[in-house]
Amino acid sequence: MESLNLIKNDPWLAPYKEAIEGRYQYVVNKEKNLTGNGRQTLSEMASGYLYFGLHKTKSGWVFREWAPNATAIYMIGTFNEWKKDDRYKLQRLGNGIWEIALAEGLLRHEDLFKLLVEWEGGCGERIPAWIRRVVQDENTKIFSAQVWNPEKPYVFKHKRFKPNVSPLLIYECHIGMASNEEKVGSYDEFRRMVLPRIAKEGYNAIQIMAIQEHPYYGSFGYHVSSFFAASSRFGTPEELKQLIDEAHSMGIAVIMDIVHSHAVKNEVEGLGRFDGSYTQYFLGGARREHPAWDSLCFDYGKNEVLHFLLSNCKFWLDEYKFDGFRFDGVTSMLYYSHGLGEAFCNYADYFNGHQDGDAIAYLTLANKLIHEVNKNAITIAEEVSGMPGLAAKYEDGGYGFDYRMAMNIPDYWIKTIKEKKDEDWHPSSIWWETTNRRADEKTISYAESHDQALVGDKTIIFRLIDADMYWHMQKDDHNFMVERGVALHKMIRLVTASTINGGYLNFMGNEFGQIREWSEAQEQDWMILKYPIHDAFHKYMVKLNDIYKKEKAFHYDYHRENFEWLDCHQEERCIYAIGRKTADHMIVGIFNFSDKEQEDYKLTIKGHHTGRTLLHTEWEQYGGTMKKRKENIHLKKKGKDSELTITLPRYSGVLLKLTKKE
């Protein structure tokens, strides 16, 4: 085999050539196995949702399920008083597949039903694995499958949509928590009330949590039970489709947070022991249960499971017109240890035999399939170990993701805020963490994760200001902790976003500094925008989005010739400067992380330039003390170069646009 580009592009991977090539060949062989040696395309193979589950036909209905361990299966529901009825008994077809054809009048739109599955030694009620609609009774809290066949199914107005990824600006959100009322929000409310706000703020993509049906909503959607059902807690399938369609009309891509790393343990609602066996969808023995998540781990080595998961990817693209996926828990999938207790200090840690080759094959095939179905689709990996090749092209020997989450960045900021004094915020450390990535893999940078808002941690703004948030947030109340906190918050956002390599993500509410923990039981804190400090920060975040969309220097991928550290020698002053270049201009970012004003800071730029200020964190409209255009910046010729002189207030940053003189 000719050496793969992944190895050619990184000589440090050469010692692991055999392992990398072996993984690649395993994927090639697995695809051949799944597609009948190429008799089908991967997309044609991954169409299980068109066969399994409940479907309306010209003469009535047909329902199919895969349950190899079952001895008998009955449909029970509101149509037969939830009792065994031979009219609703499925027939075995072979290969573990069961089928029933029903006359028109035996099922109606919104009928509730389950499967009664019998096996040797027992039986149980089950929600069909491929069902597209699951609802919960408000009184009993029992989940049931629901027949969904509306008279007027939603027809998409925008069938072809191409996301704008120059750069990708993502607004991560949770439908249920986005309401401005003390209740669970809906798809319809989000479409009408939140989408216009997102569009106005300049985001070109939303990433939606908790779409796949999940019985315990405190899991925030990460303990999935029904993989093909959009969560009914937020509304109907038609309402979700309308939300996506309207987002497309606004130029906003819709990315789904898809959970294929594990599944809920529930047996009645989920796949836990669907046909009476423990290993139908999941691993057996000690590997069956995830040791940290109280959930079940898929058997990625089983072709039927791959067919199920790959079909699930295609279904959401095809049926709902999602523009791609953020794959949750990729680290957990890649390693037998789920990444728990491993340090990942060197390349050998990625090729030491602790990796799950079947999971790697699934992820690679999933990416190949998704881009086969929609060449413009977006795939993002939530992965913390740093596995090389994760966001490299499949044909180069990579796993095919378009982006990987820069998970080190939010961890770094929180650790720094919690553990370090201001004078210990070293520029070299900040630079390393915000740019520590592979040149051939694009990333999504973000300052704080949804975990900080949802699971008992504190947001950046709360960490910085703490209790003073409650007492000193008035405009004329000059409190050092508040002023420092707001200034550093703006700085952290500016540094993080200025070093992007493909995209930037913000979790809802963080764009205006929401204080308390997010909750479905309470409204989203949009009302705090009436306070000048929060309003100013919100305007600042909107301006950042505007700059990153308009300035071409931020649209380039991360390469050393376009991205450099202009000043790395000011550790003691906590100052550093970066540059992002195009053919005719440069964006210069200068950051003062110290608590002291820095007068007459000088920076030499190669060539002769004219310049203007794009943004200053201390401008008055963004909560600072400086009148716009009063930042005291001077640019003059110095031989063949330009010398920039600037005075930097404490805890401040500035973005300059320097254009080459002819």
Short mmCIF file of N, CA and C in Angstrom, two decimals, residues 602-609 634-645 661:
data_model
loop_
_atom_site.label_atom_id
_atom_site.label_comp_id
_atom_site.label_asym_id
_atom_site.label_seq_id
_atom_site.Cartn_x
_atom_site.Cartn_y
_atom_site.Cartn_z
N LYS A 602 5.18 48.66 21.77
CA LYS A 602 5.61 48.74 20.38
C LYS A 602 5.66 47.35 19.75
N LEU A 603 5.26 47.31 18.49
CA LEU A 603 5.24 46.05 17.74
C LEU A 603 5.69 46.34 16.31
N THR A 604 6.70 45.60 15.84
CA THR A 604 7.19 45.76 14.48
C THR A 604 6.48 44.79 13.54
N ILE A 605 5.97 45.34 12.42
CA ILE A 605 5.27 44.55 11.42
C ILE A 605 6.05 44.61 10.11
N LYS A 606 6.32 43.48 9.48
CA LYS A 606 7.05 43.46 8.22
C LYS A 606 6.27 44.15 7.12
N GLY A 607 6.96 45.07 6.39
CA GLY A 607 6.33 45.79 5.30
C GLY A 607 5.67 47.08 5.77
N HIS A 608 5.18 47.85 4.82
CA HIS A 608 4.51 49.11 5.13
C HIS A 608 3.00 48.92 5.08
N HIS A 609 2.32 49.46 6.09
CA HIS A 609 0.89 49.23 6.21
C HIS A 609 0.15 50.51 6.62
N HIS A 634 -0.66 54.39 17.03
CA HIS A 634 0.14 55.07 16.03
C HIS A 634 0.86 54.04 15.17
N LEU A 635 0.89 54.31 13.88
CA LEU A 635 1.54 53.41 12.93
C LEU A 635 2.45 54.24 12.04
N LYS A 636 3.75 53.93 11.99
CA LYS A 636 4.68 54.72 11.19
C LYS A 636 5.71 53.80 10.53
N LYS A 637 6.32 54.32 9.47
CA LYS A 637 7.36 53.57 8.78
C LYS A 637 8.60 53.47 9.66
N LYS A 638 9.26 52.32 9.57
CA LYS A 638 10.53 52.12 10.25
C LYS A 638 11.40 51.27 9.32
N GLY A 639 12.13 51.96 8.42
CA GLY A 639 12.87 51.25 7.39
C GLY A 639 11.92 50.57 6.43
N LYS A 640 12.12 49.28 6.24
CA LYS A 640 11.26 48.49 5.37
C LYS A 640 10.00 47.99 6.07
N ASP A 641 9.91 48.28 7.37
CA ASP A 641 8.81 47.76 8.18
C ASP A 641 7.91 48.88 8.69
N SER A 642 6.89 48.48 9.44
CA SER A 642 6.02 49.43 10.13
C SER A 642 6.13 49.20 11.63
N GLU A 643 6.15 50.31 12.37
CA GLU A 643 6.17 50.21 13.83
C GLU A 643 4.84 50.67 14.39
N LEU A 644 4.21 49.78 15.12
CA LEU A 644 2.94 50.07 15.76
C LEU A 644 3.19 50.43 17.22
N THR A 645 2.61 51.55 17.66
CA THR A 645 2.70 51.95 19.06
C THR A 645 1.28 52.09 19.61
N LYS A 661 0.63 48.69 1.95
CA LYS A 661 0.76 49.81 1.02
C LYS A 661 1.44 49.31 -0.25
#
